[in-house]
Structures are given as structure tokens and as C-alpha cells.
Amino acid sequence: MLSFTPGMAPDDQATTLVIHCEGPGKDTPAVGENESYNIDITRRQALLKAPTVVGALRGLETVLQLLAANRNGYYLPGVQIQDQPRFPWRGLLIDVARHFQTMEVLKRNLDAMAAVKLNVFHWHLTEDQGFRVESKKFPKLHQLGSDGNYYTQEQVREIIAYARERGIRVVPEFDIPGHSTSWLVGYPELGSAPGPYSIERRPGIFEPALDPTREEVYKFLETFLGEMAALFPDAYLHIGGDENEGKQWDRNPKIQAYMKAKGIKDNHALQAYFNQRLLKILQKHGKKMIGWDEILQPELPRDVVIHSWRGTAALAEAARKGYDGILSNGYYIDLIQPASQHYVSDPLPADSTLTPEEAKHILGGEATMWAEWVTPETIDSRIWPRTAAIAERLWSPRNVTDINDMYRRLAVISLQLEELGLMHKKNPEMMLRRLVRHDDIGPLRTLVSVIEPVKEYRRYQMRPQTMLSPLTGVVDAATPDSEAARRFSWMVEEFLNDQPRFQLYRSELSETLAMWQTSGASLEPMIDRSPALKEIKPLADNLSVLGETGQEALSYLTLETPPPSEWREKSLAKLDEAGKPHAALEFAVITSVRKLIMAAAEPANNRRAQPSGN
Amino acid sequence: MLSFTPGMAPDDQATTLVIHCEGPGKDTPAVGENESYNIDITRRQALLKAPTVVGALRGLETVLQLLAANRNGYYLPGVQIQDQPRFPWRGLLIDVARHFQTMEVLKRNLDAMAAVKLNVFHWHLTEDQGFRVESKKFPKLHQLGSDGNYYTQEQVREIIAYARERGIRVVPEFDIPGHSTSWLVGYPELGSAPGPYSIERRPGIFEPALDPTREEVYKFLETFLGEMAALFPDAYLHIGGDENEGKQWDRNPKIQAYMKAKGIKDNHALQAYFNQRLLKILQKHGKKMIGWDEILQPELPRDVVIHSWRGTAALAEAARKGYDGILSNGYYIDLIQPASQHYVSDPLPADSTLTPEEAKHILGGEATMWAEWVTPETIDSRIWPRTAAIAERLWSPRNVTDINDMYRRLAVISLQLEELGLMHKKNPEMMLRRLVRHDDIGPLRTLVSVIEPVKEYRRYQMRPQTMLSPLTGVVDAATPDSEAARRFSWMVEEFLNDQPRFQLYRSELSETLAMWQTSGASLEPMIDRSPALKEIKPLADNLSVLGETGQEALSYLTLETPPPSEWREKSLAKLDEAGKPHAALEFAVITSVRKLIMAAAEPANNRRAQPSGN
């Protein structure tokens, strides 16, 4: 049993954990803060040395992760560590606009960020679907643009203080000129069309945009951004700038006339003009500007940071021109990709042709939690544990790329994050209980463990919902990057490599496949009792099919009889059918079952089969 | 899929849920508020009628609970309900002093209270172990008495508003003259011994008490209670008054001299004098006084409410004398008793000899969550779902006493409480994952499902800890009132009643017992890997023993061979051994296994055994 007595010991020599912090570091967390630390653990004591408080915090997280146990008790292994981050900007964007996230959600995610050494919370505060921060200067922004779901300025300060205590910067984003419907609900006069406007409830890209040709708009922004610049202490302020298609501009004769008069040749140039004006406002308020790829236009001053959703090529091009940049392409965690895929996205890949001097412009990256389909109940399972893999990519050397080892460690971190109150493991189980209306969720848990929400932007196409829909379906309880599927895939590999015996993991595979068969059947009465489960009926049926087909393949591989000639095609056809998504969910084990079928249908395998006595 | 569009429909007739609320009711929730409501659900619509907003809220909770489902969809059954509470005071006390509880904990528990129609949050704010509310008049109270864990006055107002929106009164308790160590840390001059004092870290009853003979103490209380009376809008203020043993008074010559001079004959009389003074202070600030049994002394004015930890006899005696009273004896949910036991505790039992007029003085009762051994992580599983049974006792007619039906409905409510964010199901699983350091907790979950923390005050005796100890052991993950044990007990009853066949539930029982056997064995390597599990080694071994012994009994009951003559004694001896608590945990299935052994050893049973072919 671990038990610590709070308090400080007076004697360095008699103490088991000594922290030497050389100085306080910067008062407000800032880019380029020294986050390095050394750890030296001997038989006698653990010594943590850091030049700054933030460095000491990073080191303490490592100490916690070093804790190990054996039969005799808990211990810290004897290690020597010199550590420092590869990139100074390691962020997580949380979109609190499309779905509002409570203070609790933000705080526990800041805790998790600190645990994996992320240092930037990018607070995406405004969108077509919501304006989430109190403005005392223009109160109709939050009053009419948020359905009452916004952060008071006091709450903002609370979050900033909470982040600061963890060495995390808070970079706010006010996305303009597009993505601004919620601003226009209270202040339609800022828009490029007369309005009236109402809060957008659908996902997508919308037309409303601020009018860059009217002086009143800049007066408004000067006052509003001044208010926000005073509220948020970070040196940077993110102005978004993405996905403005300019359709309102095209249709507005006054704007067209203005462009003609000023010689502004197209909407890109008009947005560049808008950004130039914006930049002056930010400079006046002492802020550096950061915005998405689109803001990179000729004549953009060099002290603006480019945030790239487009990719490393765009980022490198900006760096060559002398712009600092951060990467989010490859880190879109809302797209339900596996951690392995994010893990190989590198802001400064090995094949980069940037000079060392140019490479310094690559500041790091940010995972982006866009919130079309997440609520406070589900957001943790969309962010964690995968974001820990991105955090490692941004902190550790480029050559740390062993994916199996990453997943091994990710499972450990995932458990540790629970201690901080993260709900990524707790809530999916609860959501299944709610769907089943019973504690006994066994068969549904089995199904959900091997399916994943469909990737990229297919969810909305398959299962249209609005921002007001309850996100309480099986697709919301299912999580990305199925661990059970990964384990199954690994067992299949080992089993097939164990030719001609085909014994390794045979019994585990057979047990798993049998469980799929029975779970599929057991789900039927559950579905009958719970109308919300009706949509997964085809998945339940297909789970049985996958189990059955897999079992057949296993049998053919370990018996002398080869499959009948038509078995292969029939099985592959069943698999194709089972591979189709339903209810915006798809099986993550199709490839592995296909491998079993292909191997079983390979004449060589059955000929070589030598059933052993054991 | 359920989907609601927010908004109000203009037409009563076309609408599916109509709420008729006749008036707003009282501005601040108060004793005697009309909480009644009528529900009438026909094919066409659901109609909810209530005289007050609070009544409508109570009715809406019922509507939510009525939601049912079948193969065709979700529906509300056609019912007519006229409902109103039996008692006007239905409370939950949360002790936030011994272990501080976060705002989140309070809010989600207020949500749960509303769901089960409780209407008083009794906020136990001060104790020897902590002073949890900000005082602007005497800031050293919270600054030195709380380790920084206290509620600001703004947070207090936030909780009061949150409770009010749910029709819940907030009654604060400032426990004096005993239980006051934390007050004296900052203001030792109020104590009956010179001090200095430090925050108490142990559980128990302690000596520090305010000095009732000094005018300065009353001046202090007048100012402090005035501040609190303004902060808390409820008509009542709880002054505790319990468990003051007066040892500091006995040893203080000035106090003794004062008593002699004033003719105060003993400590009870001295406390009565103190309460008289306190009462005047409260009256001045417009508050009614409520306190624990001990305050009931001769000459106590009739408008003081008695809060009884002693029992219904004490309460009835007070009622006969004309005092209003509420019951907590029987509702001490910290003592790990089953819901069935709380359910039969009635503030006004069937055998009460009170006249109808006297009976009106029995206002209701309060479940008490004393917090020696609960943290924000574990408190929900100590309060819920058992408190829902107490809530029903206080709301429903006296003759609603079917325990099996109560448990059936309790399981439903327990799942519904999860939707409100309650952690009583989520957190125990997480704590097991943390103890095992792995996702695969199967065998430990099996063990924990049939053990319970030891009852009453035995935990501290068996496993001493302080208020600073981590509450992260198996005893903290285990929950009261084991559902698995109840199910096992029920199956054993049915099985034994099915004589002479002994077939009913035979296979389920056999499966369960087999699982105990294998889980006990599987726990060994887990325990080896996790030092925090070492203390449960004997329980793991005993789980195997219980499984094995139960299996033997099952066999003897269904085979023709009777057990050897010494089997009964040997098995009962094993059972006695297995029944001993370890790590402050004990098996909840001992009685059921004993029944199996006794039945198996009964010669008649084996003689009559007729194994059937099926």
C-alpha cells in the first residue's frame, strides 16, 4: 500500500525523492520555455533536476510513469534520464463550439495533457454552431449565440490558471471571417448578407462571413479582440481564417464594388486584406497572429504563424518563406483513425529537405478534437488514449517509431489517465448499460469491442444528425482503434506464421471466434428489448457470420481435409457483406478473418497440415 | 432512437406531453411545500398536473421512470397517478468535512436526490477534521481549518441555486460546541483549553469544545452565524450539538467555577445553557434551530427541531413533548448495511402510539453520509443506490414494504442514476483496473462482487487509516449490499425448495461455484504483480474454498451417495474460517453456502434424492 505524508523533509541526504528546481521559469507559459529535466534514480534516492518549474513538472510525470511493482512491493527502477522536448509547441485543440464542453471536461483533459507533456491548449471558442465566451463589450455574442452554453470570463480565467499550474499555454481561437454564423445572430450588421441569422445546427461549411469591406466590422473587432487580448495572457491569438468560400461576398454588390474600387482581384485577396487589417489590430493589442493555412497569402508579415491542416508540404513551403508553423494534418483525432497512423505523422519528416535554419520554423503540432459528434460523455474516448501517441511524436526523437512498443505503452498510459478522472474507459461501458437497460452487457460489449465508428467524414453521411441530436447510440459508445481487433490481428499473424503446425494461439483464436458466434445470437433478445439497438441488428448477425467463417478456416487449417472448391469464394463473399458498415459502424477484424480464409483455401497449407497429437 | 426537439408547442391538443403547473409555489424551497402531482397517460397524450413547480418536477421524474420499451419502440404505459409525499422532510446529509467533496460531487448528488424525490440537502460543513466554508468575518476559520479545501461563498450560492432549481432545500450544519477542533486552529481562544490546536486527522470523538462560559464566544458566534444566516436562505440552521463529552470543560477551573456560581449542575446543563444562548442568536437572525438528540434538554423551546440519531423512541418522546423531529437512526448509509435494512426503518412505525396530532411532529428523515472513509471517487457508491430505498420510505405510504420488489426497482433506478453522471457503477471498476494495473480484472471482479466492506464501525478497527490516507484499496472498490450475493442467496433458496429433485437453478449455481474456484486461483498471479492486492490473499483463497465446498454440497444433494459423516463438521469449520473478515472485507455469501452444506448433510435429503434422466 502506497502512503505518502505531505510535507517537506529538511535533509537532502535522508530523503527518497529530491527535486532540484533551479529557477521559476517564465511567469506565463510561453513558446520556448525550458522544459528539460534530468532524473537519476539510485538505490538511495531519486533525484530530479530541472532548470524551471515546468521542467520539474515534466520530470515528475516521468517519475510517476516509472513506478513499477513486483511481488515485494512498488519501486522505481534505477535509471538515468536526460530529457527535453523535440518541439516547443505540442497542443491539443478542443472545439467547444459545435458541442459545448463543461469546465470539468476541460480540467480533466488539461490534467491528461500534463500527464503526456502536452503544453498548448488550443481553445476553439467560436463556430457557426456556437459562440462560447462571455463578451462584456458585446454581450449579444454569447447571449444569443450560445444557447446559454458559454464560459464566463471568470471561468476562462479559472481554466487559464489551471493550465498555467500545469505548464500549459492557452491559445484562444476566434474563427473569422467564415465560421461566424453564431456571431451574426446577435450582430447581423457584421455579416456580408443582411440576415437575420440563427445558430447553425448542422455540420458542414456555411456561407455566413464577416464583411471585410466595412469599417464598422474592424471597429467591432478592435474592441472585441482587445477585450479577448486582455483576457487571454498568451502571446498568440488564433484567428482561424479557414474554409471561407466567399459565397456571401460574391453575392453582395457593395462588396463587389469595393473590391473593384480597391483593385482587390478575388476573394483570396479580399481575405488577405481582411487579415492585414486584423494583424494590425492584434499587434496593437500586443498579440502575435496565428491562423490556418488559408491565411498564407502574399505580403503576409513573417511573424504570423501558419497552422497547417493541409500537411507537411504546405508547412515546409511556409517555413522556406520564413514563417513559423505547426502541423495538425495527420492529427485529426475526430476522424477515428488508429493511433498508429497519427504516430507516423511527423511535422518534420525524415525526408524533409528543409535546411536546419528553415527547420527551426517548424514549431510542432496539435491534435484537433473537432466536436461535431462528441459530448462531455464521449469526448474523452475520442481524445484518449490516441492523443498520447501524438504527444510522444511531438516530444520524443524522430527515430522513436516502434508501433508495437507504442501500443504497449499506450495501454499503460490509458489506465493511468483514468486516475486523473478521464472517462474514456468508464463511459462507453455506462453507455452500453443504458442502451441495454441492464447491467448485463456481455454480448454487446463483445460486439462493440471489434467494431469502430466509420472513419473520416462518413458518419454524417450514413447517420445524419444535428448538433441537437442525442449522441447516445452504439456509434457513440464504440471507440476508435479497437484494441481487441489489434490483438486478434496479432494472434492471426502468429498463428499463420506457425505453419505447418498451425497451433500457436489456435485455442485463443477458436475461443474468440466461438464467442463472436454466441454473442451474435445472444444479441437478438437484447435488441428486441431495446429499440435504440435496432440499428445494429445487421452487425449482430455479421458477428456470428465472422465467428462461423473464422472457425471454418481454423478447422481447414488444422485438419487434413481441404475446403471444398467453392468454399473460398463463398466465404469471401460473406466477408464482403459483413464488411459493409451499418449504423455508421464497421468491423475492425475483416482483414484478419480474410487472412484466415485465404490461408485455409491455399492448397499448400492443407497438404502440409500435420495434425499433432497434442 | 429517441429524439426530442426543444421548444414549446402552441396547441394543448396536438401535444404529446402537457404540463399544467397551477402556480410557482414558494420562492425558496420550504418545509410543507406542496409537492403533489397527477399524471394521466392515455393513447393520445401524457398529462401532468401539479399545483407548484416543485410538484411538476416531482411528476416529471415519475414520467421519466415510466418510460418503457418493447420490440416496437419506447412508450409510456397508460396510467393514472395521484401522488404526494408522506413526509415533508426527506433529506440526505453529506459530510464534506472529514473528507472534502468537490462541487461536481455535490451537483451530481443533487441531481440524484431530485431523481428520487429527496428535498433536503443537509450540508455538514464543519468537523474536527475540517472547516469547509469561507467566512469573510473570520477568515482563519477556513484558511487554517481546511487545508485549502473549502467552498467559497460564491460556490455556496451556486450549490443553493442548483438545489433550488431541483426543489431541494439546503440546510447547513455548524456542529458546536463539540466536533469543533478545526474552528480552534485559527481561533484557539474560543476553546475550553488553551491550545494550540491542529486539524484532526483521525476518526473518532475528540475533546475540543467551545467554551460556553465566555461572552467572547457568543459574540463570535453571533457574528459568524449572522454571516451564515445571510448566506443560507433556508429557514433552518443545524447546530449539531452531538457527542460533546465535556472533558475539556471538566478540566477547566474557570468553567467549573462559572458552573458553580451559576448553579449549572452538570455538563448537560451547561450545554443546555449554551444552546439557549445559541437559540437567541439564531432567532435574532431569523433562523429556526435544529440539532441532534443531545440538544433536547428541559426548557428547550418547542420550536426547535430534534434530529434523532438515537431512534424512533427518542423521536416519539420528543413529539409527545411537542417538538418536531426527523429521523436518521436506521439511515446511516456509511455503516454499509443493506438497503433492505434501511427500507424497514420508518420514522413513524406501524406500532407507534403517537396520537395523530403528535404524529404530525414527525417531519421525516435523512440518510447520513458520514465521510470518514469516502472520497469523491467512492462516495457515490456509498450513497447510491441504497439511498433510493430510503427516499421511497420517506415518500411512499407506510405499507409499501415488499423488499423483493424494492430491489427489483432499485436496480432500474441505479442504472438511471448513471445517466445523471453518478459514478457508483463506473468508479469501482476503474479502481479495480488501477489495483490490477491492467484492463483484465475478471477474477478480481468476481471476488469483489461477493464481498462487502465490514459493517458498522469495524473498518477502522481492522484497517486503521487517517483522513490523509489514500482510500484506494479493495475495501474502497467493494460496495455495500452485494447484488451477486443476493442473487446467489435467492438461487440457493429456490434450489433447496425444489426438493427432492434439486434441479431448479442447479446449473447456474454450479457455474457460479466453479467460477469462484477458478477465480480464486487466477487471483494469485494478479496479487503477485500488485502489492496493493496482497492484503486480499486470504480472501482469494477462501473464494476457492467456498466454491469447492459449495460444489461438494451440490453433488451430495443430487447424487445418491450421502456425505461421509465427518464432512458436515469439516465443511462448516472451513466456512467459519472463510467467514472471517480480512482487509476489512467479508464474504456476503457465507449464509447461503452454509444452507447448502446443512441441506446436503441432512440424511433425509440424500435418501430422497432421485436423480432424474434429464
PDB file of C-alpha atoms in Angstrom, chain B residues 236 276 279 283 288-289 296-306 317-325 361:
ATOM      1  CA  TYR B 236     -33.460  26.183   9.466  1.00  0.00           C
ATOM      2  CA  GLN B 276     -30.282  28.610  24.945  1.00  0.00           C
ATOM      3  CA  LEU B 279     -31.103  29.795  20.095  1.00  0.00           C
ATOM      4  CA  GLN B 283     -33.777  33.778  16.445  1.00  0.00           C
ATOM      5  CA  LYS B 288     -35.121  28.092  13.364  1.00  0.00           C
ATOM      6  CA  MET B 289     -32.782  25.808  15.240  1.00  0.00           C
ATOM      7  CA  LEU B 296     -33.259  18.037  23.887  1.00  0.00           C
ATOM      8  CA  GLN B 297     -32.932  19.295  27.470  1.00  0.00           C
ATOM      9  CA  PRO B 298     -35.533  20.732  29.869  1.00  0.00           C
ATOM     10  CA  GLU B 299     -36.609  24.244  28.973  1.00  0.00           C
ATOM     11  CA  LEU B 300     -35.741  23.862  25.293  1.00  0.00           C
ATOM     12  CA  PRO B 301     -38.335  25.941  23.418  1.00  0.00           C
ATOM     13  CA  ARG B 302     -40.853  23.986  21.377  1.00  0.00           C
ATOM     14  CA  ASP B 303     -39.893  25.455  18.018  1.00  0.00           C
ATOM     15  CA  VAL B 304     -36.559  23.648  17.947  1.00  0.00           C
ATOM     16  CA  VAL B 305     -36.333  20.568  15.720  1.00  0.00           C
ATOM     17  CA  ILE B 306     -34.798  17.373  17.064  1.00  0.00           C
ATOM     18  CA  GLU B 317     -40.800  11.090  23.058  1.00  0.00           C
ATOM     19  CA  ALA B 318     -39.820  14.454  21.607  1.00  0.00           C
ATOM     20  CA  ALA B 319     -43.014  14.547  19.531  1.00  0.00           C
ATOM     21  CA  ARG B 320     -45.061  13.878  22.653  1.00  0.00           C
ATOM     22  CA  LYS B 321     -43.407  16.868  24.271  1.00  0.00           C
ATOM     23  CA  GLY B 322     -44.364  18.926  21.216  1.00  0.00           C
ATOM     24  CA  TYR B 323     -41.088  19.006  19.300  1.00  0.00           C
ATOM     25  CA  ASP B 324     -40.845  18.499  15.576  1.00  0.00           C
ATOM     26  CA  GLY B 325     -38.310  15.844  14.695  1.00  0.00           C
ATOM     27  CA  HIS B 361     -44.395  16.432  14.607  1.00  0.00           C
TER      28      HIS B 361
END
